[in-house]
mmCIF file of C-alpha atoms in Angstrom:
data_model
loop_
_atom_site.group_PDB
_atom_site.id
_atom_site.type_symbol
_atom_site.label_atom_id
_atom_site.label_comp_id
_atom_site.label_asym_id
_atom_site.label_seq_id
_atom_site.Cartn_x
_atom_site.Cartn_y
_atom_site.Cartn_z
ATOM 1 C CA MET A 972 42.007 -2.427 -6.575
ATOM 2 C CA ILE A 973 40.188 -4.770 -4.201
ATOM 3 C CA SER A 974 37.462 -6.727 -5.985
ATOM 4 C CA ARG A 975 33.858 -6.537 -4.814
ATOM 5 C CA ARG A 976 33.965 -10.270 -4.183
ATOM 6 C CA THR A 977 37.042 -9.960 -1.958
ATOM 7 C CA LEU A 978 35.530 -6.986 -0.163
ATOM 8 C CA PHE A 979 32.319 -8.909 0.476
ATOM 9 C CA ALA A 980 34.224 -11.985 1.609
ATOM 10 C CA SER A 981 36.223 -9.918 4.054
ATOM 11 C CA THR A 982 33.036 -8.714 5.740
ATOM 12 C CA LEU A 983 32.314 -12.352 6.554
ATOM 13 C CA GLY A 984 35.816 -12.824 7.908
ATOM 14 C CA ILE A 985 36.702 -15.470 5.343
ATOM 15 C CA THR A 986 39.851 -14.060 3.815
ATOM 16 C CA GLY A 987 43.345 -13.842 5.153
ATOM 17 C CA GLY A 988 46.087 -16.231 6.184
ATOM 18 C CA LEU A 989 44.575 -17.052 9.562
ATOM 19 C CA LEU A 990 42.003 -19.256 7.872
ATOM 20 C CA LEU A 991 44.380 -21.232 5.683
ATOM 21 C CA PRO A 992 44.326 -24.968 6.400
ATOM 22 C CA THR A 993 47.208 -26.860 7.872
ATOM 23 C CA ALA A 994 49.549 -27.503 4.995
ATOM 24 C CA GLY A 995 50.768 -30.886 6.142
ATOM 25 C CA ALA A 996 54.198 -31.640 4.703
ATOM 26 C CA GLY A 997 54.211 -28.676 2.321
ATOM 27 C CA ALA A 998 53.828 -24.933 2.490
ATOM 28 C CA ALA A 999 50.330 -23.519 2.083
ATOM 29 C CA PRO A 1000 49.901 -22.123 -1.433
ATOM 30 C CA ALA A 1001 48.786 -18.540 -1.957
ATOM 31 C CA ASP A 1002 45.993 -19.666 -4.294
ATOM 32 C CA TRP A 1003 44.222 -22.871 -3.259
ATOM 33 C CA SER A 1004 42.114 -23.008 -6.423
ATOM 34 C CA ARG A 1005 45.175 -22.988 -8.666
ATOM 35 C CA ALA A 1006 46.900 -25.479 -6.409
ATOM 36 C CA VAL A 1007 43.982 -27.928 -6.657
ATOM 37 C CA VAL A 1008 43.798 -27.625 -10.459
ATOM 38 C CA ASP A 1009 47.566 -27.924 -10.842
ATOM 39 C CA SER A 1010 47.705 -30.917 -8.507
ATOM 40 C CA THR A 1011 44.911 -32.744 -10.340
ATOM 41 C CA ILE A 1012 46.527 -32.133 -13.722
ATOM 42 C CA ALA A 1013 49.822 -33.385 -12.287
ATOM 43 C CA ARG A 1014 48.079 -36.583 -11.188
ATOM 44 C CA TYR A 1015 46.278 -36.972 -14.520
ATOM 45 C CA PRO A 1016 48.540 -35.349 -17.133
ATOM 46 C CA ASP A 1017 46.576 -37.042 -19.930
ATOM 47 C CA PRO A 1018 42.988 -35.739 -19.629
ATOM 48 C CA ALA A 1019 41.689 -39.087 -20.893
ATOM 49 C CA SER A 1020 42.936 -40.654 -17.671
ATOM 50 C CA LEU A 1021 40.365 -38.625 -15.723
ATOM 51 C CA GLY A 1022 37.744 -41.051 -17.029
ATOM 52 C CA GLY A 1023 34.854 -41.213 -19.456
ATOM 53 C CA TRP A 1024 32.089 -38.750 -20.192
ATOM 54 C CA GLY A 1025 30.376 -38.197 -16.857
ATOM 55 C CA TYR A 1026 29.247 -35.601 -14.382
ATOM 56 C CA THR A 1027 32.146 -35.877 -11.923
ATOM 57 C CA ARG A 1028 34.666 -35.023 -14.633
ATOM 58 C CA GLY A 1029 32.333 -32.316 -15.890
ATOM 59 C CA LEU A 1030 32.032 -30.824 -12.406
ATOM 60 C CA PHE A 1031 35.784 -30.691 -11.832
ATOM 61 C CA LEU A 1032 36.469 -29.237 -15.284
ATOM 62 C CA LEU A 1033 33.705 -26.661 -14.865
ATOM 63 C CA GLY A 1034 35.460 -25.623 -11.671
ATOM 64 C CA ALA A 1035 38.781 -25.536 -13.517
ATOM 65 C CA HIS A 1036 37.210 -23.258 -16.122
ATOM 66 C CA ARG A 1037 36.054 -20.874 -13.402
ATOM 67 C CA VAL A 1038 39.673 -20.700 -12.263
ATOM 68 C CA TYR A 1039 40.779 -20.189 -15.881
ATOM 69 C CA GLN A 1040 38.384 -17.252 -16.211
ATOM 70 C CA ARG A 1041 40.210 -15.552 -13.353
ATOM 71 C CA VAL A 1042 43.854 -16.428 -13.993
ATOM 72 C CA LYS A 1043 43.823 -16.953 -17.801
ATOM 73 C CA GLU A 1044 46.254 -19.868 -17.626
ATOM 74 C CA PRO A 1045 46.140 -21.309 -21.205
ATOM 75 C CA SER A 1046 47.004 -24.833 -20.105
ATOM 76 C CA TYR A 1047 43.755 -25.054 -18.115
ATOM 77 C CA LEU A 1048 41.578 -24.395 -21.144
ATOM 78 C CA ALA A 1049 43.732 -26.705 -23.264
ATOM 79 C CA TYR A 1050 43.255 -29.484 -20.707
ATOM 80 C CA ILE A 1051 39.469 -29.066 -20.761
ATOM 81 C CA LYS A 1052 39.489 -29.083 -24.562
ATOM 82 C CA ARG A 1053 41.611 -32.229 -24.754
ATOM 83 C CA TRP A 1054 39.227 -34.067 -22.433
ATOM 84 C CA VAL A 1055 36.101 -33.019 -24.340
ATOM 85 C CA ASP A 1056 37.677 -33.823 -27.699
ATOM 86 C CA ASN A 1057 37.825 -37.486 -26.696
ATOM 87 C CA PHE A 1058 34.029 -37.550 -27.070
ATOM 88 C CA VAL A 1059 33.213 -35.105 -29.902
ATOM 89 C CA ASP A 1060 34.135 -36.174 -33.434
ATOM 90 C CA ALA A 1061 35.117 -34.024 -36.389
ATOM 91 C CA ASP A 1062 31.452 -33.418 -37.258
ATOM 92 C CA GLY A 1063 30.441 -32.497 -33.719
ATOM 93 C CA HIS A 1064 28.697 -35.813 -33.116
ATOM 94 C CA MET A 1065 28.708 -37.621 -29.776
ATOM 95 C CA SER A 1066 28.024 -41.356 -29.579
ATOM 96 C CA ARG A 1067 25.658 -41.022 -26.634
ATOM 97 C CA THR A 1068 21.947 -41.464 -25.998
ATOM 98 C CA PHE A 1069 21.633 -39.156 -22.939
ATOM 99 C CA ASP A 1070 19.161 -41.398 -21.188
ATOM 100 C CA ASN A 1071 19.967 -40.075 -17.724
ATOM 101 C CA LEU A 1072 20.460 -36.606 -16.304
ATOM 102 C CA ASP A 1073 24.000 -37.360 -15.140
ATOM 103 C CA ALA A 1074 25.098 -37.687 -18.775
ATOM 104 C CA MET A 1075 24.026 -34.115 -19.527
ATOM 105 C CA GLN A 1076 26.098 -32.203 -16.954
ATOM 106 C CA SER A 1077 29.326 -32.182 -18.946
ATOM 107 C CA GLY A 1078 27.400 -30.426 -21.705
ATOM 108 C CA ASN A 1079 28.305 -27.216 -19.887
ATOM 109 C CA LEU A 1080 31.842 -27.735 -21.187
ATOM 110 C CA LEU A 1081 30.553 -27.812 -24.764
ATOM 111 C CA LEU A 1082 29.037 -24.372 -24.240
ATOM 112 C CA VAL A 1083 32.259 -23.129 -22.632
ATOM 113 C CA LEU A 1084 34.395 -24.383 -25.502
ATOM 114 C CA HIS A 1085 32.099 -23.002 -28.187
ATOM 115 C CA GLN A 1086 32.306 -19.604 -26.527
ATOM 116 C CA GLU A 1087 36.061 -19.792 -25.969
ATOM 117 C CA THR A 1088 37.108 -21.234 -29.350
ATOM 118 C CA GLY A 1089 34.264 -20.526 -31.773
ATOM 119 C CA ASP A 1090 34.549 -24.089 -33.087
ATOM 120 C CA PRO A 1091 31.050 -25.043 -34.348
ATOM 121 C CA ARG A 1092 31.594 -28.698 -33.416
ATOM 122 C CA TYR A 1093 30.883 -27.860 -29.802
ATOM 123 C CA ARG A 1094 27.590 -26.132 -30.634
ATOM 124 C CA THR A 1095 26.575 -29.162 -32.705
ATOM 125 C CA ALA A 1096 27.348 -31.480 -29.800
ATOM 126 C CA ALA A 1097 25.430 -29.232 -27.383
ATOM 127 C CA ASP A 1098 22.470 -29.327 -29.781
ATOM 128 C CA GLN A 1099 22.406 -33.096 -29.352
ATOM 129 C CA ILE A 1100 21.810 -32.755 -25.602
ATOM 130 C CA ARG A 1101 19.321 -29.916 -26.050
ATOM 131 C CA ASN A 1102 17.295 -31.952 -28.550
ATOM 132 C CA ARG A 1103 17.258 -34.917 -26.188
ATOM 133 C CA ILE A 1104 15.835 -32.731 -23.423
ATOM 134 C CA THR A 1105 12.734 -32.057 -25.542
ATOM 135 C CA SER A 1106 11.848 -35.747 -25.729
ATOM 136 C CA TYR A 1107 13.188 -36.759 -22.327
ATOM 137 C CA PRO A 1108 10.533 -38.416 -20.077
ATOM 138 C CA ARG A 1109 8.887 -36.422 -17.300
ATOM 139 C CA THR A 1110 6.489 -36.882 -14.431
ATOM 140 C CA ALA A 1111 2.893 -35.763 -14.916
ATOM 141 C CA ASP A 1112 3.765 -32.380 -13.407
ATOM 142 C CA GLY A 1113 6.844 -31.875 -15.567
ATOM 143 C CA GLY A 1114 9.835 -33.128 -13.572
ATOM 144 C CA MET A 1115 12.550 -34.789 -15.652
ATOM 145 C CA TRP A 1116 13.115 -38.366 -14.471
ATOM 146 C CA HIS A 1117 16.504 -39.058 -12.920
ATOM 147 C CA ALA A 1118 17.024 -41.670 -15.640
ATOM 148 C CA THR A 1119 14.841 -43.328 -18.249
ATOM 149 C CA GLY A 1120 15.218 -46.564 -16.292
ATOM 150 C CA LYS A 1121 13.972 -44.900 -13.100
ATOM 151 C CA THR A 1122 10.367 -44.289 -14.056
ATOM 152 C CA ASN A 1123 8.808 -41.214 -12.422
ATOM 153 C CA GLU A 1124 11.715 -40.862 -9.955
ATOM 154 C CA LEU A 1125 13.097 -37.429 -9.060
ATOM 155 C CA TRP A 1126 16.441 -37.304 -7.219
ATOM 156 C CA GLY A 1127 17.704 -34.097 -5.652
ATOM 157 C CA ASP A 1128 21.137 -34.641 -7.158
ATOM 158 C CA GLY A 1129 19.649 -34.589 -10.660
ATOM 159 C CA VAL A 1130 18.750 -30.931 -11.040
ATOM 160 C CA PHE A 1131 22.364 -29.730 -11.323
ATOM 161 C CA MET A 1132 22.969 -32.199 -14.128
ATOM 162 C CA ALA A 1133 20.574 -30.747 -16.701
ATOM 163 C CA GLN A 1134 19.024 -27.458 -15.636
ATOM 164 C CA PRO A 1135 22.048 -25.084 -15.609
ATOM 165 C CA PHE A 1136 23.116 -26.506 -18.977
ATOM 166 C CA LEU A 1137 19.678 -25.921 -20.470
ATOM 167 C CA LEU A 1138 19.516 -22.368 -19.166
ATOM 168 C CA ARG A 1139 23.006 -21.504 -20.450
ATOM 169 C CA TYR A 1140 22.154 -23.044 -23.798
ATOM 170 C CA GLY A 1141 18.908 -21.086 -24.055
ATOM 171 C CA ILE A 1142 20.577 -17.778 -23.236
ATOM 172 C CA ALA A 1143 23.479 -18.412 -25.621
ATOM 173 C CA TYR A 1144 21.426 -19.523 -28.605
ATOM 174 C CA GLY A 1145 18.136 -17.637 -28.471
ATOM 175 C CA ASP A 1146 16.149 -20.419 -26.820
ATOM 176 C CA GLN A 1147 15.362 -18.457 -23.668
ATOM 177 C CA ALA A 1148 11.588 -18.873 -23.581
ATOM 178 C CA TYR A 1149 11.792 -22.661 -23.484
ATOM 179 C CA ALA A 1150 14.751 -22.693 -21.113
ATOM 180 C CA TYR A 1151 13.268 -20.267 -18.578
ATOM 181 C CA GLU A 1152 10.017 -22.193 -18.397
ATOM 182 C CA GLU A 1153 11.509 -25.681 -18.366
ATOM 183 C CA VAL A 1154 14.252 -24.964 -15.841
ATOM 184 C CA THR A 1155 12.106 -23.113 -13.338
ATOM 185 C CA ARG A 1156 9.311 -25.671 -13.598
ATOM 186 C CA ASN A 1157 11.745 -28.484 -12.854
ATOM 187 C CA LEU A 1158 13.160 -26.709 -9.828
ATOM 188 C CA SER A 1159 9.645 -25.999 -8.600
ATOM 189 C CA VAL A 1160 8.450 -29.586 -9.096
ATOM 190 C CA TYR A 1161 11.519 -31.157 -7.546
ATOM 191 C CA PHE A 1162 11.489 -28.870 -4.534
ATOM 192 C CA ARG A 1163 7.791 -29.334 -3.874
ATOM 193 C CA HIS A 1164 8.129 -33.115 -3.816
ATOM 194 C CA LEU A 1165 11.389 -33.290 -1.820
ATOM 195 C CA LYS A 1166 10.827 -30.475 0.684
ATOM 196 C CA ALA A 1167 10.763 -31.334 4.391
ATOM 197 C CA SER A 1168 9.555 -29.126 7.214
ATOM 198 C CA ASN A 1169 12.983 -29.059 8.905
ATOM 199 C CA GLY A 1170 14.660 -26.934 6.228
ATOM 200 C CA LEU A 1171 16.093 -29.878 4.299
ATOM 201 C CA LEU A 1172 15.204 -32.024 1.279
ATOM 202 C CA TYR A 1173 14.717 -35.759 1.040
ATOM 203 C CA HIS A 1174 17.081 -37.467 -1.367
ATOM 204 C CA ALA A 1175 14.432 -38.736 -3.788
ATOM 205 C CA PHE A 1176 10.751 -38.944 -4.701
ATOM 206 C CA ASP A 1177 8.889 -41.612 -6.678
ATOM 207 C CA ALA A 1178 5.491 -40.703 -8.114
ATOM 208 C CA ASP A 1179 4.660 -44.404 -8.626
ATOM 209 C CA GLY A 1180 5.677 -45.458 -5.120
ATOM 210 C CA ASP A 1181 7.293 -48.682 -6.330
ATOM 211 C CA ALA A 1182 10.992 -47.813 -6.393
ATOM 212 C CA PRO A 1183 13.314 -50.462 -4.894
ATOM 213 C CA TRP A 1184 14.367 -48.004 -2.186
ATOM 214 C CA LYS A 1185 10.827 -48.239 -0.722
ATOM 215 C CA PRO A 1186 9.281 -44.759 -0.898
ATOM 216 C CA ASP A 1187 7.094 -43.546 1.926
ATOM 217 C CA PRO A 1188 3.581 -44.765 1.014
ATOM 218 C CA THR A 1189 2.062 -41.361 1.804
ATOM 219 C CA THR A 1190 4.632 -38.862 0.526
ATOM 220 C CA GLY A 1191 6.535 -40.906 -2.053
ATOM 221 C CA THR A 1192 9.836 -39.678 -0.623
ATOM 222 C CA SER A 1193 12.908 -41.577 0.465
ATOM 223 C CA GLY A 1194 13.684 -41.744 4.152
ATOM 224 C CA TYR A 1195 16.878 -39.735 4.684
ATOM 225 C CA PHE A 1196 18.514 -36.379 4.129
ATOM 226 C CA TRP A 1197 21.685 -37.166 2.209
ATOM 227 C CA ALA A 1198 23.999 -34.170 2.289
ATOM 228 C CA ARG A 1199 25.226 -33.927 -1.293
ATOM 229 C CA ALA A 1200 21.788 -34.346 -2.896
ATOM 230 C CA ILE A 1201 20.727 -31.235 -1.006
ATOM 231 C CA GLY A 1202 23.961 -29.512 -1.992
ATOM 232 C CA TRP A 1203 23.406 -30.148 -5.691
ATOM 233 C CA THR A 1204 19.954 -28.564 -5.403
ATOM 234 C CA ALA A 1205 21.348 -25.606 -3.467
ATOM 235 C CA MET A 1206 24.036 -24.918 -6.077
ATOM 236 C CA THR A 1207 21.514 -25.227 -8.886
ATOM 237 C CA HIS A 1208 19.332 -22.534 -7.363
ATOM 238 C CA VAL A 1209 22.303 -20.168 -7.189
ATOM 239 C CA GLU A 1210 23.371 -20.821 -10.777
ATOM 240 C CA VAL A 1211 19.816 -20.461 -12.090
ATOM 241 C CA LEU A 1212 18.891 -17.350 -10.114
ATOM 242 C CA GLU A 1213 22.066 -15.626 -11.292
ATOM 243 C CA MET A 1214 20.952 -16.148 -14.910
ATOM 244 C CA LEU A 1215 17.192 -15.694 -14.507
ATOM 245 C CA PRO A 1216 15.567 -12.338 -15.393
ATOM 246 C CA ALA A 1217 14.687 -10.187 -12.408
ATOM 247 C CA ASN A 1218 11.021 -10.158 -13.397
ATOM 248 C CA HIS A 1219 10.600 -13.885 -13.984
ATOM 249 C CA PRO A 1220 7.335 -15.084 -12.361
ATOM 250 C CA ARG A 1221 8.987 -17.999 -10.548
ATOM 251 C CA ARG A 1222 11.929 -16.004 -9.221
ATOM 252 C CA ALA A 1223 10.328 -15.315 -5.843
ATOM 253 C CA GLU A 1224 9.525 -19.008 -5.422
ATOM 254 C CA LEU A 1225 13.141 -19.996 -6.114
ATOM 255 C CA ILE A 1226 14.416 -17.419 -3.632
ATOM 256 C CA GLY A 1227 11.961 -18.885 -1.122
ATOM 257 C CA ASN A 1228 13.562 -22.282 -1.746
ATOM 258 C CA VAL A 1229 16.979 -20.811 -0.982
ATOM 259 C CA ARG A 1230 15.661 -19.354 2.265
ATOM 260 C CA HIS A 1231 14.203 -22.720 3.239
ATOM 261 C CA LEU A 1232 17.578 -24.378 2.733
ATOM 262 C CA ALA A 1233 19.491 -21.599 4.470
ATOM 263 C CA LYS A 1234 17.433 -22.151 7.617
ATOM 264 C CA GLY A 1235 18.160 -25.866 7.470
ATOM 265 C CA PHE A 1236 21.870 -25.304 6.918
ATOM 266 C CA VAL A 1237 22.120 -23.065 9.979
ATOM 267 C CA ARG A 1238 20.062 -25.492 12.038
ATOM 268 C CA TYR A 1239 22.176 -28.546 11.251
ATOM 269 C CA GLN A 1240 25.697 -27.120 10.883
ATOM 270 C CA ASP A 1241 28.125 -28.961 13.135
ATOM 271 C CA PRO A 1242 29.207 -26.458 15.817
ATOM 272 C CA ALA A 1243 32.528 -28.219 16.329
ATOM 273 C CA THR A 1244 33.758 -28.284 12.709
ATOM 274 C CA GLY A 1245 31.576 -25.854 10.745
ATOM 275 C CA ARG A 1246 30.845 -28.621 8.253
ATOM 276 C CA TRP A 1247 27.706 -30.689 7.647
ATOM 277 C CA PHE A 1248 27.137 -34.391 8.152
ATOM 278 C CA GLN A 1249 26.761 -37.070 5.486
ATOM 279 C CA VAL A 1250 23.215 -37.658 6.807
ATOM 280 C CA VAL A 1251 22.488 -34.084 7.705
ATOM 281 C CA ASP A 1252 20.139 -34.428 10.680
ATOM 282 C CA LYS A 1253 21.838 -37.413 12.349
ATOM 283 C CA ALA A 1254 24.770 -35.668 14.041
ATOM 284 C CA SER A 1255 24.455 -37.833 17.154
ATOM 285 C CA ASP A 1256 24.738 -41.107 15.244
ATOM 286 C CA PRO A 1257 28.171 -42.563 16.081
ATOM 287 C CA GLY A 1258 28.704 -43.669 12.488
ATOM 288 C CA ASN A 1259 28.049 -40.256 10.954
ATOM 289 C CA TRP A 1260 30.802 -38.021 9.595
ATOM 290 C CA THR A 1261 31.157 -34.555 8.109
ATOM 291 C CA GLU A 1262 31.304 -34.613 4.321
ATOM 292 C CA THR A 1263 33.453 -32.122 2.422
ATOM 293 C CA SER A 1264 31.763 -31.798 -0.980
ATOM 294 C CA ALA A 1265 28.336 -31.030 0.501
ATOM 295 C CA SER A 1266 29.905 -28.649 3.010
ATOM 296 C CA SER A 1267 31.464 -26.764 0.078
ATOM 297 C CA MET A 1268 28.097 -26.624 -1.680
ATOM 298 C CA TYR A 1269 26.231 -25.361 1.394
ATOM 299 C CA THR A 1270 28.879 -22.713 2.016
ATOM 300 C CA LEU A 1271 28.661 -21.623 -1.620
ATOM 301 C CA MET A 1272 24.887 -21.191 -1.406
ATOM 302 C CA LEU A 1273 24.975 -19.295 1.875
ATOM 303 C CA HIS A 1274 27.666 -16.952 0.586
ATOM 304 C CA ALA A 1275 25.889 -16.303 -2.719
ATOM 305 C CA ALA A 1276 22.517 -15.801 -1.024
ATOM 306 C CA LEU A 1277 24.033 -13.234 1.327
ATOM 307 C CA LYS A 1278 25.803 -11.465 -1.515
ATOM 308 C CA HIS A 1279 22.617 -11.187 -3.564
ATOM 309 C CA GLY A 1280 20.422 -10.242 -0.604
ATOM 310 C CA TRP A 1281 18.232 -13.330 -0.787
ATOM 311 C CA ILE A 1282 18.988 -13.877 2.907
ATOM 312 C CA SER A 1283 20.442 -11.585 5.552
ATOM 313 C CA GLY A 1284 21.565 -11.712 9.137
ATOM 314 C CA GLY A 1285 24.499 -12.557 11.343
ATOM 315 C CA ALA A 1286 23.554 -16.209 11.768
ATOM 316 C CA TYR A 1287 23.848 -16.813 8.024
ATOM 317 C CA ALA A 1288 27.104 -14.846 7.765
ATOM 318 C CA SER A 1289 28.526 -16.828 10.649
ATOM 319 C CA ALA A 1290 27.445 -20.124 9.073
ATOM 320 C CA ALA A 1291 29.110 -19.195 5.777
ATOM 321 C CA ARG A 1292 32.305 -18.163 7.536
ATOM 322 C CA ARG A 1293 32.473 -21.291 9.683
ATOM 323 C CA GLY A 1294 31.563 -23.472 6.714
ATOM 324 C CA TYR A 1295 34.459 -22.080 4.715
ATOM 325 C CA GLN A 1296 36.867 -22.527 7.613
ATOM 326 C CA GLY A 1297 35.621 -26.076 8.081
ATOM 327 C CA VAL A 1298 36.146 -27.014 4.441
ATOM 328 C CA LEU A 1299 39.633 -25.492 4.419
ATOM 329 C CA ARG A 1300 40.587 -27.708 7.326
ATOM 330 C CA LYS A 1301 40.061 -30.687 5.019
ATOM 331 C CA VAL A 1302 42.559 -29.296 2.480
ATOM 332 C CA SER A 1303 46.268 -29.968 2.873
ATOM 333 C CA VAL A 1304 49.522 -30.287 0.947
ATOM 334 C CA GLY A 1305 51.220 -33.660 0.920
ATOM 335 C CA SER A 1306 54.902 -34.556 0.956
ATOM 336 C CA ASP A 1307 54.790 -34.658 -2.860
ATOM 337 C CA GLY A 1308 53.763 -30.992 -2.946
ATOM 338 C CA LEU A 1309 50.279 -31.816 -4.241
ATOM 339 C CA THR A 1310 47.016 -30.823 -2.567
ATOM 340 C CA ASN A 1311 44.685 -33.291 -0.906
ATOM 341 C CA ILE A 1312 41.012 -32.807 -0.042
ATOM 342 C CA SER A 1313 39.665 -35.497 2.268
ATOM 343 C CA ASP A 1314 36.371 -37.004 3.449
ATOM 344 C CA ILE A 1315 34.499 -36.838 0.152
ATOM 345 C CA SER A 1316 31.603 -39.266 -0.255
ATOM 346 C CA GLU A 1317 31.764 -41.615 -3.201
ATOM 347 C CA GLY A 1318 28.909 -41.497 -5.722
ATOM 348 C CA THR A 1319 25.755 -42.537 -3.907
ATOM 349 C CA ASN A 1320 22.366 -43.975 -4.788
ATOM 350 C CA VAL A 1321 19.219 -43.829 -2.660
ATOM 351 C CA GLY A 1322 19.503 -46.112 0.354
ATOM 352 C CA ASP A 1323 18.973 -46.690 4.045
ATOM 353 C CA LEU A 1324 20.871 -45.074 6.906
ATOM 354 C CA ALA A 1325 23.605 -47.696 7.051
ATOM 355 C CA TYR A 1326 24.190 -47.371 3.307
ATOM 356 C CA TYR A 1327 24.787 -43.624 3.503
ATOM 357 C CA LEU A 1328 26.981 -43.811 6.585
ATOM 358 C CA ASN A 1329 29.144 -46.560 5.124
ATOM 359 C CA ARG A 1330 29.912 -44.835 1.835
ATOM 360 C CA PRO A 1331 33.667 -44.649 1.222
ATOM 361 C CA ARG A 1332 35.309 -41.446 2.508
ATOM 362 C CA ASN A 1333 37.574 -40.627 -0.420
ATOM 363 C CA THR A 1334 40.452 -38.218 -0.812
ATOM 364 C CA ASN A 1335 40.592 -36.145 -4.021
ATOM 365 C CA ASP A 1336 37.325 -37.562 -5.341
ATOM 366 C CA LEU A 1337 36.263 -35.303 -8.215
ATOM 367 C CA HIS A 1338 32.923 -34.581 -6.508
ATOM 368 C CA GLY A 1339 34.846 -32.777 -3.793
ATOM 369 C CA LEU A 1340 37.469 -31.155 -6.006
ATOM 370 C CA GLY A 1341 34.840 -29.639 -8.286
ATOM 371 C CA ALA A 1342 32.639 -28.449 -5.436
ATOM 372 C CA PHE A 1343 35.667 -26.928 -3.697
ATOM 373 C CA LEU A 1344 36.698 -24.997 -6.816
ATOM 374 C CA LEU A 1345 33.199 -23.615 -7.396
ATOM 375 C CA MET A 1346 33.042 -22.521 -3.764
ATOM 376 C CA ASN A 1347 36.563 -21.174 -3.441
ATOM 377 C CA GLU A 1348 36.361 -19.085 -6.606
ATOM 378 C CA ARG A 1349 33.425 -17.265 -5.055
ATOM 379 C CA LEU A 1350 34.753 -16.852 -1.545
ATOM 380 C CA ALA A 1351 38.491 -16.340 -1.924
ATOM 381 C CA HIS A 1352 38.802 -14.262 -5.086
#
């Protein structure tokens, strides 16, 4: 039987061998998600070698779990568990303070493992993050600071780090009332401060106006539209809306946010590649380049918004199709038989135009691998 997801994807013209990327030295695999997970595990056979507790590892492993949910390959779940167990002791304690949003993202894996294994250690560790959220500092209108050392600063890349975790936690453990209110308020506050009239979002906002990246004295925003910050926000809206009750009072506002971004994504999509630029609205700048992780995130949002009926129309369907094709062209198989995903921006702070354009263009950076898996599991399967 053809799945609803595959049927929907086919209406956008995004399935079938014609859209597979050039395989380089190796044959194109039948399942790019599995190939990316298998290749990454082959490169890092000991999960500890992925690195310490942090959002990039959490993003990739969350993507790997989505693949596991489809294919039920036991080694995938075992790999996730081995990585997490480096940080959770026998009593479920984690030696962390969670003083920035980035540190919370991998908490999603604690929820996954508690559900998959029933081991109470993972619930205890998740409780530690949930309890920190209660006391975590916020702006006057309720937005969680990007980090305790970044007073009253809201960064667009921060919402994915805490809000989906909090909502999943609330639904799993009877804490829905707090989670629904806190998560939707944060998305509302962040979007209101970062929103630009062109369909995009500024990277950051500072309520105090004294951040070292020199906020605009009138709006408090940073000066540029960095692609992945917008992508994080886009993915967060999809994840949250898919868990939020249909009658939630802020649901219409969040769908409006998705529509705002969808218009911007269509407006600024590169017609030549189908991808989006590192600084989204500066396509004509000779130093600009199309960035793969953000392009995966934008494609994911467009596809999900079409599927759920939050947006409609041929322009959006075309943008999703061309976005997927464009990302796939950055995926290849090397002479060693392992996959490579190229042109992924390194982790990035708030900066000026030259800073964004000169970020390293990495291959197989976990930002891009995780974003690709989350996108591909929706579009290809």
